[in-house]
Amino acid sequence: MEYRQTPIIQIKNQLLEERGVELLIKREDLNHPYVSGNKWWKLKYNLEEAINQGHNTLLTFGGAYSNHIYATAAAAHESGLKSIGIIRGEETMPLNATLSFVKRIGMKLHYMSREIYRTKDDPNFNQKLIDQFGKFYLIPEGGTNVFAIKGCEEWADILNNESDFDYLCLPVGTGGTIAGMINVLNNKKIIGFSSLRGGAFLEDETRRRVNHKRDNWRIETEYHFGGYGKVKKELVDFIFEFERTYQTPLDPVYTAKMMYGIFELIKAGRFKHQSKILALHTGGLQGRAGFNF
Ligand SMILES: *Cc1c(COP(=O)(O)O)cnc(C)c1O
């Protein structure tokens, strides 16, 4: 896949000055027009593995607005692979922007009732998919597996070489990205911001995925704004204000919630004086089309 170098920008305002902290944003949303942000890194070694195993089709799962579905369709398209997207819920017409894009670039869409979708990790489910679709390389919902974590470790190495920082902040969905960061960034503090309500289980899941037992990381669970994919007026206002002030667009599902949380923690004095925070812009801007604001 094509990769574009991405800049690190600095945010400046009075709050940061008062608290004596520096805030940098790694604009990884700019790394690829369609396979953007962390999804590029999560897919990189999955594509390699699929091709090495002799597959010509990727199959994955997601909701109708999923960044992962969008990125997988685009990555497959660019790599000359076919793709199948199993979409949670019934088909609704007209297709939303995410699904019409992926369909246009060749992803075969298959809709599944929520009830059946929920059983997708059952042992015999895979065989049913093979019976229906033939041979494929399976990428789990959200894209997190060992190959995804490997890609995020590589990204962490780059961040480490490129910038000097004390804290790494990033949004968390399934926790694959933060696992890769934790595996590499031993000497940093890592703070994840859960995009879902009740994300406390994410710490246990992440602990199972990481290769060392250090406690230089945690996941904040207070900034979900009602749950996954949910927004409140306060968050929407924040997105517009942030964009106006810093010329940086945020997505409402992940990066806006993280950035809001970072500012709250700065206000509360939770970052050390004279420290540097690097926040990851993990992309996801395609999803903004699904929101009415
Ligand atoms: C998928 C996604 C995440 C979550 O990544 P995980 O590895 O599942 O935790 C964060 N930000 C954006 C923009 C995403 O699309």
Tab-separated table of C-alpha atoms and ligand atoms in Angstrom:
chain	number	residue	atom	x	y	z
A	1	MET	CA	0.000	0.000	0.000
A	2	GLU	CA	1.058	3.508	-0.682
A	3	TYR	CA	2.195	5.407	2.426
A	4	ARG	CA	2.597	9.149	2.858
A	5	GLN	CA	4.794	10.648	5.556
A	6	THR	CA	2.708	12.469	8.141
A	7	PRO	CA	3.474	15.619	10.111
A	8	ILE	CA	3.482	16.247	13.838
A	9	ILE	CA	1.791	19.535	14.664
A	10	GLN	CA	1.885	21.492	17.881
A	11	ILE	CA	-1.248	22.805	19.593
A	12	LYS	CA	-0.830	26.073	21.413
A	13	ASN	CA	-3.266	27.758	23.766
A	14	GLN	CA	-3.458	29.456	27.104
A	15	LEU	CA	-4.442	26.356	29.053
A	16	LEU	CA	-1.343	24.511	27.863
A	17	GLU	CA	0.828	27.467	28.724
A	18	GLU	CA	-0.661	27.798	32.187
A	19	ARG	CA	-0.232	24.119	32.907
A	20	GLY	CA	3.235	24.034	31.393
A	21	VAL	CA	2.615	21.103	29.063
A	22	GLU	CA	3.275	20.691	25.369
A	23	LEU	CA	0.683	19.022	23.171
A	24	LEU	CA	1.649	17.501	19.833
A	25	ILE	CA	-0.580	15.689	17.367
A	26	LYS	CA	0.705	13.043	14.970
A	27	ARG	CA	-1.525	13.588	11.931
A	28	GLU	CA	-1.631	9.930	10.901
A	29	ASP	CA	-5.051	10.602	9.379
A	30	LEU	CA	-3.026	11.953	6.435
A	31	ASN	CA	-1.083	8.732	5.738
A	32	HIS	CA	-3.402	7.425	3.017
A	33	PRO	CA	-6.544	8.800	1.358
A	34	TYR	CA	-8.643	5.698	2.168
A	35	VAL	CA	-6.685	3.340	4.419
A	36	SER	CA	-6.156	6.077	6.929
A	37	GLY	CA	-4.641	6.344	10.388
A	38	ASN	CA	-4.197	3.258	12.522
A	39	LYS	CA	-6.092	1.114	10.015
A	40	TRP	CA	-3.139	1.311	7.612
A	41	TRP	CA	-0.849	-0.157	10.265
A	42	LYS	CA	-3.385	-2.752	11.374
A	43	LEU	CA	-3.826	-3.972	7.811
A	44	LYS	CA	-0.225	-3.869	6.619
A	45	TYR	CA	0.889	-7.295	7.891
A	46	ASN	CA	-2.537	-8.811	7.426
A	47	LEU	CA	-2.292	-8.103	3.704
A	48	GLU	CA	1.197	-9.541	3.622
A	49	GLU	CA	0.031	-12.649	5.469
A	50	ALA	CA	-3.024	-13.100	3.228
A	51	ILE	CA	-0.844	-12.954	0.124
A	52	ASN	CA	1.831	-15.244	1.631
A	53	GLN	CA	-0.852	-17.794	2.436
A	54	GLY	CA	-1.964	-17.671	-1.185
A	55	HIS	CA	-5.330	-16.035	-0.614
A	56	ASN	CA	-6.999	-13.748	-3.115
A	57	THR	CA	-9.941	-12.678	-0.949
A	58	LEU	CA	-10.211	-10.865	2.381
A	59	LEU	CA	-13.320	-11.305	4.506
A	60	THR	CA	-14.128	-9.147	7.479
A	61	PHE	CA	-16.948	-7.839	9.678
A	62	GLY	CA	-18.277	-4.479	10.750
A	63	GLY	CA	-21.134	-2.056	11.223
A	64	ALA	CA	-22.552	0.047	8.413
A	65	TYR	CA	-20.296	3.043	9.207
A	66	SER	CA	-17.168	1.085	10.087
A	67	ASN	CA	-13.756	2.621	9.428
A	68	HIS	CA	-12.367	-0.892	9.395
A	69	ILE	CA	-14.738	-2.035	6.614
A	70	TYR	CA	-13.885	1.084	4.621
A	71	ALA	CA	-10.125	0.647	5.056
A	72	THR	CA	-10.200	-3.084	4.326
A	73	ALA	CA	-12.136	-2.572	1.088
A	74	ALA	CA	-9.662	0.090	-0.027
A	75	ALA	CA	-6.594	-1.920	0.991
A	76	ALA	CA	-7.877	-4.975	-0.881
A	77	HIS	CA	-8.680	-2.885	-3.930
A	78	GLU	CA	-5.196	-1.346	-3.964
A	79	SER	CA	-3.514	-4.726	-3.469
A	80	GLY	CA	-5.437	-6.565	-6.178
A	81	LEU	CA	-7.380	-8.695	-3.693
A	82	LYS	CA	-11.110	-9.297	-3.552
A	83	SER	CA	-13.002	-8.408	-0.413
A	84	ILE	CA	-16.181	-9.491	1.336
A	85	GLY	CA	-17.758	-7.369	4.054
A	86	ILE	CA	-20.177	-8.985	6.484
A	87	ILE	CA	-22.303	-6.067	7.647
A	88	ARG	CA	-24.176	-6.106	10.932
A	89	GLY	CA	-27.919	-5.518	10.506
A	90	GLU	CA	-30.300	-5.249	7.581
A	91	GLU	CA	-29.556	-3.529	4.319
A	92	THR	CA	-30.988	-0.007	4.182
A	93	MET	CA	-31.418	1.954	0.981
A	94	PRO	CA	-29.998	4.232	-0.169
A	95	LEU	CA	-26.608	2.966	0.978
A	96	ASN	CA	-24.768	5.332	3.287
A	97	ALA	CA	-21.503	6.963	2.188
A	98	THR	CA	-19.318	4.244	3.737
A	99	LEU	CA	-21.120	1.327	2.137
A	100	SER	CA	-21.626	2.929	-1.248
A	101	PHE	CA	-17.882	3.642	-1.387
A	102	VAL	CA	-16.835	0.115	-0.490
A	103	LYS	CA	-19.351	-1.381	-2.896
A	104	ARG	CA	-18.150	0.865	-5.696
A	105	ILE	CA	-14.558	-0.288	-5.253
A	106	GLY	CA	-15.567	-3.922	-5.326
A	107	MET	CA	-16.335	-5.135	-1.820
A	108	LYS	CA	-19.043	-7.776	-1.841
A	109	LEU	CA	-21.524	-6.901	0.890
A	110	HIS	CA	-23.406	-9.489	2.855
A	111	TYR	CA	-25.873	-8.385	5.515
A	112	MET	CA	-26.412	-10.368	8.643
A	113	SER	CA	-29.087	-9.995	11.308
A	114	ARG	CA	-27.707	-8.761	14.633
A	115	GLU	CA	-28.723	-12.052	16.182
A	116	ILE	CA	-26.633	-14.155	13.824
A	117	TYR	CA	-23.827	-11.590	13.701
A	118	ARG	CA	-23.426	-12.013	17.442
A	119	THR	CA	-22.482	-15.683	16.928
A	120	LYS	CA	-19.676	-14.889	14.452
A	121	ASP	CA	-16.952	-16.081	16.815
A	122	ASP	CA	-18.568	-19.503	17.378
A	123	PRO	CA	-16.393	-22.449	16.317
A	124	ASN	CA	-18.630	-23.660	13.479
A	125	PHE	CA	-19.382	-20.214	12.094
A	126	ASN	CA	-16.216	-20.070	10.040
A	127	GLN	CA	-17.116	-23.290	8.219
A	128	LYS	CA	-20.508	-21.834	7.296
A	129	LEU	CA	-18.773	-18.825	5.812
A	130	ILE	CA	-16.416	-21.057	3.824
A	131	ASP	CA	-19.395	-23.076	2.528
A	132	GLN	CA	-21.025	-19.860	1.435
A	133	PHE	CA	-18.089	-17.810	0.121
A	134	GLY	CA	-15.266	-20.250	-0.582
A	135	LYS	CA	-11.687	-19.729	0.609
A	136	PHE	CA	-10.772	-16.395	2.206
A	137	TYR	CA	-8.367	-14.733	4.636
A	138	LEU	CA	-10.331	-13.698	7.691
A	139	ILE	CA	-9.708	-10.440	9.496
A	140	PRO	CA	-11.725	-10.069	12.710
A	141	GLU	CA	-14.163	-7.225	13.386
A	142	GLY	CA	-12.170	-4.064	14.096
A	143	GLY	CA	-9.118	-5.715	12.550
A	144	THR	CA	-7.316	-6.652	15.743
A	145	ASN	CA	-5.127	-9.764	15.654
A	146	VAL	CA	-1.400	-10.493	16.055
A	147	PHE	CA	-0.592	-9.074	12.620
A	148	ALA	CA	-2.417	-5.849	13.430
A	149	ILE	CA	-0.470	-5.513	16.667
A	150	LYS	CA	2.781	-6.133	14.784
A	151	GLY	CA	1.968	-3.250	12.443
A	152	CYS	CA	1.213	-0.951	15.359
A	153	GLU	CA	4.528	-1.915	16.961
A	154	GLU	CA	6.284	-0.765	13.812
A	155	TRP	CA	4.357	2.495	13.958
A	156	ALA	CA	5.368	2.898	17.621
A	157	ASP	CA	9.043	2.552	16.633
A	158	ILE	CA	8.623	5.340	14.126
A	159	LEU	CA	6.953	7.619	16.694
A	160	ASN	CA	9.740	6.890	19.126
A	161	ASN	CA	12.420	7.852	16.613
A	162	GLU	CA	10.603	10.866	15.292
A	163	SER	CA	9.608	12.660	18.429
A	164	ASP	CA	10.541	13.127	22.021
A	165	PHE	CA	7.522	12.822	24.320
A	166	ASP	CA	6.547	11.729	27.825
A	167	TYR	CA	2.942	10.689	27.262
A	168	LEU	CA	1.333	8.973	24.301
A	169	CYS	CA	-2.448	9.438	24.047
A	170	LEU	CA	-4.666	7.524	21.651
A	171	PRO	CA	-8.291	6.465	21.214
A	172	VAL	CA	-9.248	2.865	21.926
A	173	GLY	CA	-11.861	0.677	20.245
A	174	THR	CA	-10.870	-2.970	20.331
A	175	GLY	CA	-7.478	-2.192	21.881
A	176	GLY	CA	-5.224	-3.567	19.149
A	177	THR	CA	-3.494	-0.272	18.508
A	178	ILE	CA	-2.721	0.457	22.146
A	179	ALA	CA	-1.370	-3.095	22.584
A	180	GLY	CA	1.217	-2.445	19.859
A	181	MET	CA	2.160	0.872	21.457
A	182	ILE	CA	2.550	-0.692	24.910
A	183	ASN	CA	4.771	-3.444	23.524
A	184	VAL	CA	7.284	-0.944	22.182
A	185	LEU	CA	7.078	2.262	24.222
A	186	ASN	CA	8.512	0.964	27.493
A	187	ASN	CA	9.738	4.278	28.713
A	188	LYS	CA	6.635	6.378	28.004
A	189	LYS	CA	3.315	6.767	29.760
A	190	ILE	CA	0.479	5.598	27.533
A	191	ILE	CA	-3.111	6.732	28.014
A	192	GLY	CA	-5.930	5.231	25.960
A	193	PHE	CA	-9.373	6.814	25.745
A	194	SER	CA	-12.195	4.318	25.376
A	195	SER	CA	-14.725	5.214	22.713
A	196	LEU	CA	-17.283	2.884	24.238
A	197	ARG	CA	-19.343	2.947	27.371
A	198	GLY	CA	-18.291	0.452	30.013
A	199	GLY	CA	-14.838	0.098	28.506
A	200	ALA	CA	-13.333	-1.166	31.774
A	201	PHE	CA	-12.976	-4.671	30.287
A	202	LEU	CA	-10.571	-3.188	27.741
A	203	GLU	CA	-7.801	-3.034	30.328
A	204	ASP	CA	-8.098	-6.791	30.963
A	205	GLU	CA	-8.185	-7.524	27.265
A	206	THR	CA	-5.195	-5.314	26.619
A	207	ARG	CA	-3.253	-6.920	29.456
A	208	ARG	CA	-3.786	-10.286	27.773
A	209	ARG	CA	-2.474	-8.964	24.471
A	210	VAL	CA	0.695	-7.224	25.589
A	211	ASN	CA	4.070	-8.846	26.010
A	212	HIS	CA	5.181	-7.288	29.269
A	213	LYS	CA	3.663	-6.657	32.642
A	214	ARG	CA	4.600	-3.045	33.192
A	215	ASP	CA	1.988	-0.594	34.376
A	216	ASN	CA	3.045	2.423	32.330
A	217	TRP	CA	-0.387	2.543	30.678
A	218	ARG	CA	-4.073	2.916	31.466
A	219	ILE	CA	-7.380	3.345	29.665
A	220	GLU	CA	-9.671	6.267	30.540
A	221	THR	CA	-13.325	5.275	30.400
A	222	GLU	CA	-15.063	8.555	31.231
A	223	TYR	CA	-15.094	10.170	27.801
A	224	HIS	CA	-17.451	7.948	25.775
A	225	PHE	CA	-20.255	10.563	25.491
A	226	GLY	CA	-23.011	7.994	25.828
A	227	GLY	CA	-21.334	5.083	24.076
A	228	TYR	CA	-19.821	3.863	20.853
A	229	GLY	CA	-20.873	6.044	17.925
A	230	LYS	CA	-22.895	8.312	20.231
A	231	VAL	CA	-22.358	12.060	20.378
A	232	LYS	CA	-23.615	14.944	22.512
A	233	LYS	CA	-23.922	18.587	21.637
A	234	GLU	CA	-20.913	19.329	23.811
A	235	LEU	CA	-18.785	16.996	21.693
A	236	VAL	CA	-20.070	18.365	18.389
A	237	ASP	CA	-19.343	21.927	19.567
A	238	PHE	CA	-15.892	20.789	20.599
A	239	ILE	CA	-15.222	19.324	17.133
A	240	PHE	CA	-16.175	22.570	15.371
A	241	GLU	CA	-14.238	24.727	17.783
A	242	PHE	CA	-11.167	22.506	17.529
A	243	GLU	CA	-11.281	22.534	13.764
A	244	ARG	CA	-11.693	26.315	13.661
A	245	THR	CA	-8.888	26.954	16.116
A	246	TYR	CA	-6.295	24.384	15.048
A	247	GLN	CA	-7.281	23.583	11.448
A	248	THR	CA	-7.478	19.931	12.400
A	249	PRO	CA	-10.599	17.868	11.723
A	250	LEU	CA	-11.605	15.242	14.286
A	251	ASP	CA	-13.924	12.267	13.921
A	252	PRO	CA	-16.783	12.007	16.423
A	253	VAL	CA	-16.339	8.289	17.188
A	254	TYR	CA	-12.713	8.240	18.299
A	255	THR	CA	-10.354	11.176	17.982
A	256	ALA	CA	-12.735	13.884	19.236
A	257	LYS	CA	-13.468	11.938	22.405
A	258	MET	CA	-9.754	11.424	22.989
A	259	MET	CA	-8.932	15.085	22.415
A	260	TYR	CA	-11.760	16.209	24.685
A	261	GLY	CA	-10.450	13.835	27.342
A	262	ILE	CA	-6.893	15.111	26.964
A	263	PHE	CA	-8.013	18.690	27.576
A	264	GLU	CA	-10.004	17.594	30.624
A	265	LEU	CA	-6.978	15.790	32.072
A	266	ILE	CA	-4.789	18.816	31.375
A	267	LYS	CA	-7.304	21.061	33.167
A	268	ALA	CA	-7.269	18.662	36.101
A	269	GLY	CA	-3.477	18.870	36.258
A	270	ARG	CA	-3.027	15.185	35.532
A	271	PHE	CA	0.034	15.641	33.303
A	272	LYS	CA	3.357	16.506	34.855
A	273	HIS	CA	4.611	20.074	34.599
A	274	GLN	CA	7.053	20.539	31.690
A	275	SER	CA	5.951	17.324	30.034
A	276	LYS	CA	5.241	16.585	26.396
A	277	ILE	CA	2.114	14.823	25.209
A	278	LEU	CA	1.947	13.176	21.806
A	279	ALA	CA	-1.647	12.450	20.706
A	280	LEU	CA	-2.315	10.117	17.801
A	281	HIS	CA	-4.783	11.252	15.179
A	282	THR	CA	-5.862	7.746	14.181
A	283	GLY	CA	-7.944	8.849	11.187
A	284	GLY	CA	-11.565	7.801	10.810
A	285	LEU	CA	-12.708	11.002	9.153
A	286	GLN	CA	-14.723	9.094	6.543
A	287	GLY	CA	-17.178	8.328	9.332
A	288	ARG	CA	-18.148	11.968	9.700
A	289	ALA	CA	-20.407	11.624	6.672
A	290	GLY	CA	-22.655	9.408	8.779
A	291	PHE	CA	-23.397	12.162	11.290
A	292	ASN	CA	-25.907	14.969	10.804
A	293	PHE	CA	-23.938	17.941	11.979
B	1	LIG	C1	-10.507	1.675	14.556
B	1	LIG	C2	-10.169	2.994	15.126
B	1	LIG	C3	-9.657	3.138	16.417
B	1	LIG	C4	-9.572	1.987	17.383
B	1	LIG	O1	-8.473	1.171	17.203
B	1	LIG	P1	-8.338	-0.176	18.033
B	1	LIG	O2	-7.086	-0.785	17.565
B	1	LIG	O3	-9.555	-1.012	17.667
B	1	LIG	O4	-8.367	0.160	19.473
B	1	LIG	C5	-9.259	4.392	16.833
B	1	LIG	N1	-9.387	5.475	16.027
B	1	LIG	C6	-9.906	5.379	14.798
B	1	LIG	C7	-10.065	6.611	13.996
B	1	LIG	C8	-10.306	4.140	14.303
B	1	LIG	O5	-10.836	4.072	13.070
